[in-house]
């Protein structure tokens, strides 16, 4: 194979304020599973840089749960559809598909023999359903609630019991199968967000927006106590997860804490303080073997430390929103990937290990459109917040002094030797030197889309919606129009000089990549055809012999400069979305990012 997937650095869970996030754990304790957009993400709990992404749902997926056998995952989406698929094969073959309810799926539970599934959420006629996984035939009636059901769980021992938690401030208890309604649980005064049986089946608990956790007998369903006296948390509780030995549980709350409870005593053993920002609200949790995980509103996944409750063992960061651009930078022999997203967040990843973090401080407040690194060791980023930022890659911290305000929204930024930067803004070109504006050019007479400065720092090439590349010479601190333009086949979407400055590659929305030879007065070296929808991004390999392009047709091609017929095709790089950014770590390693908020690395063999 000329192309092989080497690493997947997955997106974080997609979060919504005030909405619980269910994370599933596999029965063997190796993986955990959550959702973002139309993707289900499976991550290794010991090494979360190892991830797998399932992309077969046509709608946004809301919840995914492993079968107790470990061989299947059931995932549900906003349309009420459930897909049951294989976890053992790389292809994740679909086993069954059902639409048990007519609205958003909120939670899923399996019986311990992996034969029956309960699904709850929103709907028109009913808010839940319980059925045989292989035939879809009903094994009971989940009635008794007047509003959407948030949570369901099934006792993992016979005799089976089932419990529900609803927005109508009540829970309910069922015996079965077939599951029959027994009685309503009326202890909460607000939404009930979560219900969970202990692994040994002796107890179950409900947790609600009223900050209360009530404990019930697992077989009879009668209330036997509550946790934390008056109240368990000062804010709403979104999730609980039991310890494997059924003696303790953790609870995640909007009060920005996670608590570890001794259920027998009804008291909190440990309180984990997760921070003071709104984004530190805790909306999900999972107790998996020795790992205690919680999920913040920011999407960050926290590995909690019982011995040091105010400092997680590790925090997994990344993106929750679509990635718009990326760049790669080498430092002390290691390669780092920088990715910028739709919400202004910039993350960096160690290309080998996947260890990642974000810059400290307050950065961009809107979409990051383009990023490059300059020779002085700055990440230069331009954003829809009308700024350029020069962030020191050693300090990894945003600073107020590194921001340059633009008159108009910048679309693209390029850097060159001698501290030069060129920003292409709507209706304006701006030349900067050492982070200061030194020259602006207005009234261009065409709509500028993207600009690049030659590595030698003497020429700027600007691609326009007029299908032309306009060449400017850089003389001192000015841009001088050379009166020379290069013809592309259509409006220009992206362009780049090769690293040695010998070639300029130009993409246009007529699906052609044209490479011009700089030394021969920008004569056409070759034209490359292959995309069947608009190509949007381009990157040169460090070998200056190959370049990669990505398009709206979901395709990535790696082209050979000297031979337009020799191309390596990477179909479905990110399955659901086109590739939004490309960069090379070395001549055999290509990085792709996409609107699925994940980063992938590919090994290319010529």
Coordinates of C-alpha atoms in Angstrom, one line a residue:
X1 CA 0.0 0.0 0.0
X2 CA 1.4 3.4 -0.9
X3 CA -0.6 5.0 1.9
X4 CA -1.1 3.8 5.4
X5 CA -2.8 5.4 8.4
X6 CA -0.2 5.9 11.1
X7 CA -1.9 7.9 13.9
X8 CA -5.4 9.2 14.7
X9 CA -5.5 12.1 17.2
X10 CA -9.2 12.1 17.9
X11 CA -11.6 14.9 18.6
X12 CA -12.9 15.5 22.1
X13 CA -16.6 14.8 23.0
X14 CA -19.0 17.4 21.6
X15 CA -20.5 19.2 24.6
X16 CA -23.6 21.3 25.3
X17 CA -24.1 23.4 28.4
X18 CA -26.5 21.8 30.8
X19 CA -26.7 18.6 28.9
X20 CA -25.2 15.3 30.3
X21 CA -22.6 13.5 28.3
X22 CA -22.7 9.7 28.4
X23 CA -19.3 8.0 28.1
X24 CA -19.3 4.2 27.7
X25 CA -16.6 1.8 28.8
X26 CA -15.7 -1.6 27.3
X27 CA -16.3 -4.6 29.6
X28 CA -12.6 -5.5 29.5
X29 CA -11.6 -2.1 30.7
X30 CA -9.3 -1.2 27.9
X31 CA -11.3 1.4 25.9
X32 CA -13.8 4.2 26.4
X33 CA -16.3 5.5 23.8
X34 CA -18.0 8.8 23.2
X35 CA -19.5 10.9 20.4
X36 CA -18.7 14.1 18.4
X37 CA -20.8 15.1 15.4
X38 CA -21.5 12.1 13.3
X39 CA -18.5 10.2 14.7
X40 CA -18.2 7.6 17.4
X41 CA -14.8 7.8 18.9
X42 CA -13.1 4.7 20.6
X43 CA -10.0 5.5 22.6
X44 CA -7.5 3.4 24.5
X45 CA -7.8 4.3 28.2
X46 CA -4.1 3.8 29.0
X47 CA -2.9 5.5 25.8
X48 CA -5.6 7.9 24.6
X49 CA -3.5 8.8 21.6
X50 CA -4.6 5.4 20.2
X51 CA -8.1 6.0 18.7
X52 CA -10.5 4.6 16.2
X53 CA -13.4 6.6 14.6
X54 CA -16.7 5.1 13.5
X55 CA -18.4 7.3 10.8
X56 CA -21.4 5.5 9.5
X57 CA -24.3 7.5 11.1
X58 CA -26.0 9.9 8.7
X59 CA -27.0 12.2 11.6
X60 CA -25.3 13.5 14.7
X61 CA -24.6 10.7 17.1
X62 CA -25.5 11.3 20.8
X63 CA -24.5 8.2 22.7
X64 CA -22.6 4.9 22.3
X65 CA -22.5 1.9 24.6
X66 CA -20.6 -1.4 24.5
X67 CA -22.5 -4.7 24.8
X68 CA -21.4 -6.6 27.9
X69 CA -19.8 -9.2 25.6
X70 CA -17.5 -6.5 24.3
X71 CA -18.0 -7.6 20.7
X72 CA -20.6 -4.9 19.7
X73 CA -21.3 -1.3 20.2
X74 CA -24.8 0.2 20.0
X75 CA -24.8 3.9 19.0
X76 CA -27.8 6.2 18.7
X77 CA -28.4 9.5 16.9
X78 CA -30.6 12.6 16.9
X79 CA -33.1 11.0 14.5
X80 CA -33.8 8.0 16.8
X81 CA -31.8 5.5 14.8
X82 CA -29.7 2.8 16.5
X83 CA -26.8 1.1 14.8
X84 CA -25.3 -2.1 16.3
X85 CA -21.9 -2.7 14.9
X86 CA -18.9 -5.0 15.3
X87 CA -15.9 -3.8 17.5
X88 CA -13.5 -6.6 16.6
X89 CA -13.0 -5.9 12.9
X90 CA -11.4 -2.8 11.5
X91 CA -14.4 -2.3 9.2
X92 CA -16.9 -2.3 12.0
X93 CA -19.5 -4.2 10.1
X94 CA -23.1 -3.2 10.7
X95 CA -25.0 -6.0 12.4
X96 CA -28.5 -4.5 12.9
X97 CA -30.2 -1.1 12.5
X98 CA -33.4 0.0 14.2
X99 CA -35.4 3.2 14.8
X100 CA -37.0 2.5 18.1
X101 CA -38.0 6.1 18.9
X102 CA -38.7 9.1 16.8
X103 CA -36.4 11.7 18.3
X104 CA -32.9 12.2 19.9
X105 CA -31.5 9.1 21.6
X106 CA -30.3 10.1 25.1
X107 CA -29.1 6.7 26.6
X108 CA -28.8 3.0 25.8
X109 CA -28.6 0.0 28.1
X110 CA -27.9 -3.7 27.4
X111 CA -28.9 -6.8 29.5
X112 CA -25.8 -8.7 30.7
X113 CA -26.3 -11.5 28.2
X114 CA -26.0 -8.9 25.4
X115 CA -29.4 -9.9 24.0
X116 CA -31.8 -7.1 24.9
X117 CA -31.4 -3.3 24.5
X118 CA -33.2 -0.5 26.1
X119 CA -33.2 2.9 24.3
X120 CA -34.6 6.2 25.7
X121 CA -34.7 9.8 24.7
X122 CA -37.2 12.1 23.0
X123 CA -40.0 11.1 20.7
X124 CA -43.5 11.7 19.6
X125 CA -45.6 8.8 20.8
X126 CA -43.1 7.3 23.2
X127 CA -39.8 8.1 25.0
X128 CA -38.3 4.7 25.2
X129 CA -38.2 1.2 23.8
X130 CA -36.8 -2.2 24.9
X131 CA -36.3 -4.9 22.3
X132 CA -34.3 -8.0 21.3
X133 CA -31.1 -6.9 19.6
X134 CA -31.3 -9.5 16.8
X135 CA -35.0 -9.2 15.8
X136 CA -36.0 -5.8 17.1
X137 CA -39.1 -7.3 18.6
X138 CA -40.4 -5.7 21.8
X139 CA -39.7 -7.1 25.2
X140 CA -41.8 -4.7 27.3
X141 CA -43.3 -1.3 27.4
X142 CA -41.3 1.7 28.7
X143 CA -44.3 3.8 29.8
X144 CA -45.0 6.1 32.8
X145 CA -43.3 9.4 31.7
X146 CA -44.8 12.6 30.4
X147 CA -41.5 14.1 29.2
X148 CA -38.3 12.9 27.5
X149 CA -36.3 10.2 29.3
X150 CA -32.7 11.1 30.0
X151 CA -31.3 7.9 31.3
X152 CA -31.9 4.1 31.4
X153 CA -30.1 1.3 33.1
X154 CA -30.7 -2.5 33.5
X155 CA -29.6 -4.6 36.4
X156 CA -26.7 -6.8 35.3
X157 CA -28.1 -9.9 37.1
X158 CA -31.3 -11.9 37.1
X159 CA -34.0 -11.2 38.1
X160 CA -33.7 -8.3 35.6
X161 CA -34.8 -4.8 36.7
X162 CA -34.9 -1.7 34.6
X163 CA -34.9 2.0 35.8
X164 CA -35.5 5.2 34.0
X165 CA -34.8 8.9 34.8
X166 CA -36.9 11.7 33.1
X167 CA -37.3 15.4 32.6
X168 CA -40.7 15.1 34.3
X169 CA -38.7 15.1 37.7
X170 CA -39.4 11.5 38.3
X171 CA -37.8 8.1 37.8
X172 CA -39.5 4.8 37.3
X173 CA -38.9 1.1 38.1
X174 CA -39.7 -2.0 36.0
X175 CA -39.6 -5.7 36.4
X176 CA -39.1 -8.2 33.6
X177 CA -38.6 -9.4 31.0
X178 CA -40.9 -8.6 29.4
X179 CA -40.4 -5.3 31.3
X180 CA -43.5 -4.1 33.1
X181 CA -43.9 -0.8 34.9
X182 CA -44.0 -1.2 38.7
X183 CA -43.9 2.3 40.2
X184 CA -42.8 5.8 39.9
X185 CA -39.8 7.2 41.9
X186 CA -40.9 10.7 43.1
X187 CA -38.0 11.8 45.3
X188 CA -36.5 14.5 43.0
X189 CA -37.8 18.0 42.7
X190 CA -36.2 18.8 39.2
X191 CA -35.0 17.0 36.1
X192 CA -33.6 13.5 36.8
X193 CA -30.4 13.2 34.6
X194 CA -29.0 9.8 35.4
X195 CA -29.8 6.4 36.8
X196 CA -27.3 3.6 37.3
X197 CA -27.3 0.1 38.9
X198 CA -24.3 -1.0 40.8
X199 CA -22.3 -3.8 39.0
X200 CA -23.5 -6.4 41.7
X201 CA -27.1 -5.4 41.2
X202 CA -27.7 -4.7 44.9
X203 CA -28.5 -1.0 44.5
X204 CA -29.2 1.7 42.0
X205 CA -29.0 5.5 42.2
X206 CA -30.7 8.4 40.6
X207 CA -29.1 11.9 40.2
X208 CA -30.8 15.1 39.3
X209 CA -30.7 18.8 38.5
X210 CA -31.7 19.4 42.2
X211 CA -28.2 18.3 43.3
X212 CA -29.6 15.1 45.0
X213 CA -28.5 11.5 44.7
X214 CA -31.0 8.9 46.0
X215 CA -30.1 5.2 46.6
X216 CA -32.6 2.4 46.0
X217 CA -32.7 -1.3 46.5
X218 CA -31.7 -3.1 43.3
X219 CA -34.3 -5.8 43.4
X220 CA -37.3 -4.2 45.0
X221 CA -36.8 -0.6 43.9
X222 CA -37.6 1.0 47.3
X223 CA -35.6 3.9 48.5
X224 CA -32.9 3.0 51.1
X225 CA -31.1 6.4 51.4
X226 CA -29.4 9.4 49.9
X227 CA -25.9 10.6 49.5
X228 CA -24.5 13.7 51.2
X229 CA -27.3 14.5 53.6
X230 CA -29.2 17.6 52.6
X231 CA -27.6 17.7 49.1
X232 CA -24.9 15.8 47.3
X233 CA -23.8 18.8 45.2
X234 CA -24.5 22.5 45.2
X235 CA -25.2 22.3 41.4
X236 CA -27.1 19.9 39.2
X237 CA -25.7 16.4 38.9
X238 CA -25.3 15.1 35.3
X239 CA -23.7 11.7 35.6
X240 CA -22.7 9.0 38.1
X241 CA -20.5 5.9 37.6
X242 CA -20.0 3.0 40.1
X243 CA -16.8 1.4 41.2
X244 CA -16.2 -2.1 39.9
X245 CA -16.7 -3.5 43.5
X246 CA -20.1 -1.7 43.9
X247 CA -19.0 0.0 47.2
X248 CA -18.3 3.5 45.8
X249 CA -19.4 5.8 43.0
X250 CA -18.4 9.1 41.4
X251 CA -20.7 11.9 40.5
X252 CA -20.2 14.8 38.0
X253 CA -21.8 18.2 38.7
X254 CA -22.4 21.6 37.3
X255 CA -20.9 23.0 40.5
X256 CA -17.5 22.2 38.8
X257 CA -16.7 19.3 41.1
X258 CA -16.6 15.5 40.9
X259 CA -17.3 13.7 44.2
X260 CA -16.2 10.2 45.2
X261 CA -18.8 8.6 47.5
X262 CA -18.8 5.8 50.0
X263 CA -22.3 4.5 49.2
X264 CA -22.7 2.5 52.4
X265 CA -21.9 5.5 54.6
X266 CA -23.6 8.0 52.3
X267 CA -20.7 10.3 52.6
X268 CA -18.2 11.9 50.2
X269 CA -14.7 10.5 50.6
X270 CA -13.1 12.9 48.1
X271 CA -14.1 16.1 46.3
X272 CA -12.3 16.9 43.1
X273 CA -12.3 20.6 42.3
X274 CA -12.1 21.0 38.6
X275 CA -11.7 24.8 38.3
X276 CA -13.6 28.0 38.4
X277 CA -14.6 28.7 34.8
X278 CA -18.0 28.0 33.3
X279 CA -16.2 25.5 31.0
X280 CA -15.1 23.5 34.1
X281 CA -18.7 22.3 34.7
X282 CA -18.6 18.4 34.9
X283 CA -21.1 16.8 32.5
X284 CA -20.0 13.2 32.3
X285 CA -18.0 10.5 34.2
X286 CA -16.7 7.0 34.0
X287 CA -15.1 4.6 36.5
X288 CA -13.2 2.0 34.4
X289 CA -10.9 -0.4 36.3
X290 CA -8.5 2.0 38.2
X291 CA -9.3 5.0 36.0
X292 CA -11.7 7.7 37.1
X293 CA -12.6 9.9 34.1
X294 CA -14.7 13.0 34.0
X295 CA -15.7 15.3 31.1
X296 CA -15.7 19.1 31.4
X297 CA -18.0 21.4 29.4
X298 CA -14.9 22.4 27.5
X299 CA -14.7 18.8 26.2
X300 CA -11.5 18.1 28.1
X301 CA -11.3 14.5 29.5
X302 CA -9.9 14.5 33.0
X303 CA -8.1 11.5 34.6
X304 CA -8.8 12.1 38.3
X305 CA -6.2 11.4 41.0
X306 CA -7.7 10.1 44.4
X307 CA -4.4 11.1 46.1
X308 CA -4.4 14.6 44.7
X309 CA -8.0 15.7 44.1
X310 CA -7.1 19.2 42.9
X311 CA -4.8 18.1 40.2
X312 CA -5.8 15.4 37.6
X313 CA -3.2 12.8 36.6
X314 CA -3.7 14.0 33.0
X315 CA -6.1 16.1 31.0
X316 CA -6.8 15.1 27.4
X317 CA -7.2 18.1 25.2
X318 CA -7.9 18.6 21.6
X319 CA -10.7 20.0 19.5
X320 CA -14.4 19.8 19.9
X321 CA -15.2 22.0 16.8
X322 CA -14.1 21.6 13.2
X323 CA -10.4 22.2 12.4
X324 CA -9.8 24.8 9.8
X325 CA -6.0 24.9 9.3
X326 CA -2.7 23.3 10.4
X327 CA 1.0 23.6 10.3
X328 CA 4.0 21.6 11.4
X329 CA 7.1 22.9 13.3
X330 CA 10.2 21.0 14.3
X331 CA 11.8 21.9 17.7
X332 CA 14.8 20.1 19.3
X333 CA 14.5 17.2 16.9
X334 CA 10.8 16.6 17.6
X335 CA 7.9 17.5 15.2
X336 CA 4.9 19.3 16.5
X337 CA 1.5 19.7 14.7
X338 CA -0.4 22.9 15.3
X339 CA -4.1 22.9 14.5
X340 CA -6.5 25.8 14.6
X341 CA -10.3 25.4 14.8
X342 CA -13.6 27.1 14.1
X343 CA -13.9 28.4 17.7
X344 CA -10.5 30.1 17.7
X345 CA -8.8 27.2 19.7
X346 CA -5.3 26.3 18.8
X347 CA -3.9 22.9 19.9
X348 CA -0.5 21.4 19.5
X349 CA 0.4 17.7 19.3
X350 CA 3.7 15.8 19.6
X351 CA 3.7 14.1 16.2
X352 CA 5.1 10.8 17.6
X353 CA 3.3 10.4 20.9
X354 CA 0.1 12.4 20.4
X355 CA 0.7 14.2 23.7
X356 CA -1.1 17.5 23.3
X357 CA -2.0 20.8 24.9
X358 CA -3.1 24.3 24.1
X359 CA -1.5 27.7 24.6
X360 CA -2.1 29.4 27.9
X361 CA -4.0 32.6 28.1
X362 CA -6.6 34.2 25.9
X363 CA -6.2 33.7 22.2
X364 CA -8.3 34.1 19.1
X365 CA -12.0 34.7 19.7
X366 CA -13.2 33.4 16.3
X367 CA -12.2 31.0 13.6
X368 CA -8.5 30.5 12.9
X369 CA -8.2 30.7 9.1
X370 CA -4.5 30.1 8.5
X371 CA -1.3 29.4 10.4
X372 CA 2.4 29.3 9.5
X373 CA 5.6 29.3 11.6
X374 CA 8.3 31.9 11.0
X375 CA 12.1 31.7 11.4
X376 CA 12.0 33.5 14.7
X377 CA 10.0 30.7 16.3
X378 CA 6.5 32.2 16.2
X379 CA 3.3 30.6 15.3
X380 CA 1.7 33.3 13.0
X381 CA -2.1 32.9 12.9
X382 CA -4.8 34.9 11.3
X383 CA -8.4 34.8 12.4
X384 CA -11.9 36.0 11.7
X385 CA -11.5 38.1 14.8
X386 CA -9.6 40.5 12.5
X387 CA -6.2 39.9 14.1
X388 CA -2.8 38.4 13.3
X389 CA -1.1 36.8 16.3
X390 CA 2.6 36.0 16.7
X391 CA 2.8 33.4 19.5
X392 CA 6.2 32.3 20.8
X393 CA 6.5 28.6 20.3
X394 CA 8.9 28.2 23.2
X395 CA 6.6 30.0 25.7
X396 CA 3.4 28.4 24.3
X397 CA 1.5 31.3 25.8
X398 CA -0.6 34.0 24.1
X399 CA 0.5 37.5 24.9
X400 CA -1.3 40.8 24.4
X401 CA 1.7 42.4 22.8
X402 CA 1.8 39.8 20.0
X403 CA -1.5 40.8 18.4
X404 CA -1.7 43.0 15.3
X405 CA -5.2 44.4 14.6
X406 CA -6.2 44.4 11.0
X407 CA -8.5 47.0 9.3
X408 CA -10.4 44.1 7.5
X409 CA -10.8 40.4 8.1
X410 CA -7.6 38.5 7.1
X411 CA -8.1 35.3 5.0
X412 CA -4.5 34.2 4.6
X413 CA -1.0 34.8 6.0
X414 CA 2.4 33.9 4.8
X415 CA 5.9 34.5 6.2
X416 CA 9.4 34.8 4.7
X417 CA 13.0 35.7 5.7
X418 CA 13.9 38.9 7.4
X419 CA 10.8 39.0 9.6
X420 CA 8.4 39.6 6.7
X421 CA 4.7 38.6 6.8
X422 CA 2.1 39.1 4.2
X423 CA -1.6 39.2 5.2
X424 CA -4.3 39.0 2.6
X425 CA -7.4 40.7 4.0
X426 CA -10.8 41.3 2.4
X427 CA -10.0 44.1 -0.1
X428 CA -6.5 44.8 1.2
X429 CA -2.9 43.4 1.2
X430 CA -0.8 44.2 4.3
X431 CA 3.0 43.8 4.5
X432 CA 4.4 43.4 8.0
X433 CA 8.0 43.4 9.2
X434 CA 8.9 42.2 12.7
X435 CA 5.2 42.1 13.7
X436 CA 4.6 45.8 12.6
X437 CA 2.5 46.9 9.6
X438 CA 4.8 48.6 7.2
X439 CA 2.7 48.8 4.0
X440 CA -0.9 48.4 2.9
X441 CA -2.3 48.2 -0.5
X442 CA -6.0 48.9 -1.2
X443 CA -8.2 49.2 -4.3
X444 CA -6.6 46.1 -5.8
X445 CA -9.1 45.9 -8.7
X446 CA -9.6 42.2 -8.0
X447 CA -10.7 40.0 -5.0
X448 CA -7.6 38.6 -3.3
X449 CA -8.1 35.1 -1.8
X450 CA -4.6 33.9 -0.8
X451 CA -1.1 35.2 -0.7
X452 CA 2.4 33.7 -0.4
X453 CA 5.8 35.2 -0.1
X454 CA 8.7 33.5 -1.9
X455 CA 11.2 31.9 0.5
X456 CA 13.8 34.4 -0.7
X457 CA 11.6 37.3 0.5
X458 CA 11.7 39.2 -2.8
X459 CA 8.4 38.4 -4.4
X460 CA 4.8 38.1 -3.2
X461 CA 2.2 36.1 -5.2
X462 CA -1.4 36.8 -4.6
X463 CA -4.2 34.6 -6.0
X464 CA -7.5 36.2 -6.9
X465 CA -11.1 35.3 -7.5
X466 CA -10.4 36.6 -11.0
X467 CA -8.5 33.3 -11.8
X468 CA -5.1 35.1 -11.9
X469 CA -2.0 35.1 -9.7
X470 CA -0.8 38.7 -9.3
X471 CA 3.0 39.1 -8.7
X472 CA 4.4 41.9 -6.6
X473 CA 8.1 42.6 -5.8
X474 CA 9.0 43.4 -2.2
X475 CA 11.3 46.4 -2.3
X476 CA 12.4 47.5 1.2
X477 CA 9.1 47.9 3.0
X478 CA 6.8 48.2 0.0
X479 CA 4.9 46.0 -2.4
X480 CA 5.3 47.0 -6.0
X481 CA 3.0 45.6 -8.6
X482 CA 5.1 44.0 -11.3
X483 CA 2.4 44.2 -14.0
X484 CA 2.8 40.4 -14.4
X485 CA 0.0 37.9 -13.8
X486 CA -0.2 34.2 -14.1
X487 CA -3.3 32.5 -15.6
X488 CA -5.0 29.7 -13.7
X489 CA -8.1 27.9 -14.9
X490 CA -10.5 29.5 -12.4
X491 CA -10.8 31.4 -9.1
X492 CA -7.8 30.5 -6.9
X493 CA -8.4 28.5 -3.7
X494 CA -4.9 27.9 -2.4
X495 CA -1.3 28.2 -3.4
X496 CA 2.2 27.6 -2.1
X497 CA 5.9 28.0 -3.0
X498 CA 8.0 24.8 -2.8
X499 CA 10.4 25.0 0.2
X500 CA 13.4 25.6 -2.1
X501 CA 11.5 28.4 -3.9
X502 CA 11.9 26.8 -7.3
X503 CA 8.1 26.3 -7.9
X504 CA 4.8 27.9 -7.2
X505 CA 1.8 25.5 -7.1
X506 CA -1.7 27.0 -7.6
X507 CA -5.1 25.4 -7.0
X508 CA -8.2 26.7 -8.6
X509 CA -11.9 25.9 -8.3
X510 CA -12.0 24.4 -11.8
X511 CA -10.3 21.4 -10.2
X512 CA -6.8 22.0 -11.6
X513 CA -3.4 22.3 -9.9
X514 CA -0.9 24.2 -11.9
X515 CA 2.8 24.3 -11.1
X516 CA 4.9 27.3 -12.4
X517 CA 8.7 27.2 -12.6
X518 CA 10.0 30.4 -10.9
X519 CA 13.4 30.5 -12.6
X520 CA 11.9 30.3 -16.0
X521 CA 9.9 33.5 -15.5
X522 CA 7.0 31.5 -14.0
X523 CA 6.4 29.4 -17.1
X524 CA 3.9 26.4 -16.6
X525 CA 5.9 23.3 -15.5
X526 CA 2.9 20.9 -15.3
X527 CA -0.9 20.7 -14.8
X528 CA -2.5 18.2 -12.6
X529 CA -6.0 16.9 -13.0
X530 CA -7.8 14.5 -10.7
X531 CA -10.2 16.2 -8.3
X532 CA -13.8 16.0 -9.2
X533 CA -14.9 18.8 -6.9
X534 CA -13.2 22.1 -5.8
X535 CA -9.7 21.5 -4.3
X536 CA -9.2 23.7 -1.2
X537 CA -5.8 23.0 0.3
X538 CA -2.3 22.3 -0.8
X539 CA 1.1 21.5 0.8
X540 CA 4.6 20.8 -0.6
X541 CA 6.6 17.9 0.6
X542 CA 10.0 18.7 2.1
X543 CA 11.5 16.8 -0.8
X544 CA 10.2 19.5 -3.2
X545 CA 9.4 16.7 -5.7
X546 CA 5.8 16.0 -4.4
X547 CA 2.9 18.0 -3.2
X548 CA -0.5 17.1 -1.7
X549 CA -3.9 18.6 -2.5
X550 CA -7.3 18.1 -0.7
X551 CA -10.7 18.9 -2.2
X552 CA -14.4 19.1 -1.5
X553 CA -14.6 15.6 -3.2
X554 CA -13.2 14.2 0.1
X555 CA -10.1 13.2 -1.8
X556 CA -6.4 13.8 -1.1
X557 CA -3.9 13.3 -3.9
X558 CA -0.1 13.2 -3.6
X559 CA 1.3 14.4 -6.9
X560 CA 4.8 13.9 -8.4
X561 CA 6.1 17.1 -9.9
X562 CA 7.8 15.6 -12.9
X563 CA 4.9 13.2 -13.8
X564 CA 1.3 14.4 -13.6
X565 CA 0.0 10.8 -14.3
X566 CA 1.9 9.5 -11.2
X567 CA -0.4 10.2 -8.3
X568 CA -1.2 8.5 -5.0
X569 CA -4.9 8.7 -4.1
X570 CA -6.1 8.8 -0.5
X571 CA -9.9 8.4 -0.7
X572 CA -12.1 9.1 2.4
X573 CA -9.3 10.5 4.5
X574 CA -11.8 11.7 7.0
X575 CA -14.9 10.0 5.6
X576 CA -17.6 12.5 6.5
X577 CA -15.9 15.8 5.6
X578 CA -13.4 17.1 3.2
X579 CA -9.8 17.7 4.4
X580 CA -9.4 21.3 5.6
X581 CA -5.7 21.3 6.1
X582 CA -2.5 19.5 4.9
X583 CA 1.1 19.5 6.2
X584 CA 4.1 17.3 6.0
X585 CA 6.2 16.2 8.9
X586 CA 8.8 14.6 6.6
X587 CA 8.8 13.5 3.0
X588 CA 7.0 10.3 3.9
X589 CA 4.6 11.6 6.5
X590 CA 1.5 13.6 5.6
X591 CA -0.9 15.1 8.2
X592 CA -4.5 15.8 7.4
X593 CA -7.2 17.7 9.5
X594 CA -10.9 18.1 8.8
X595 CA -14.2 19.3 10.1
X596 CA -14.5 16.1 12.1
X597 CA -12.1 17.8 14.6
X598 CA -9.5 15.0 14.3
X599 CA -5.9 15.0 13.1
X600 CA -4.6 12.0 11.1
X601 CA -1.1 11.0 10.1
X602 CA -0.4 9.0 7.0
X603 CA 2.8 7.2 5.8
X604 CA 3.4 7.6 2.1
X605 CA 5.6 5.3 0.1
X606 CA 6.6 6.2 -3.4

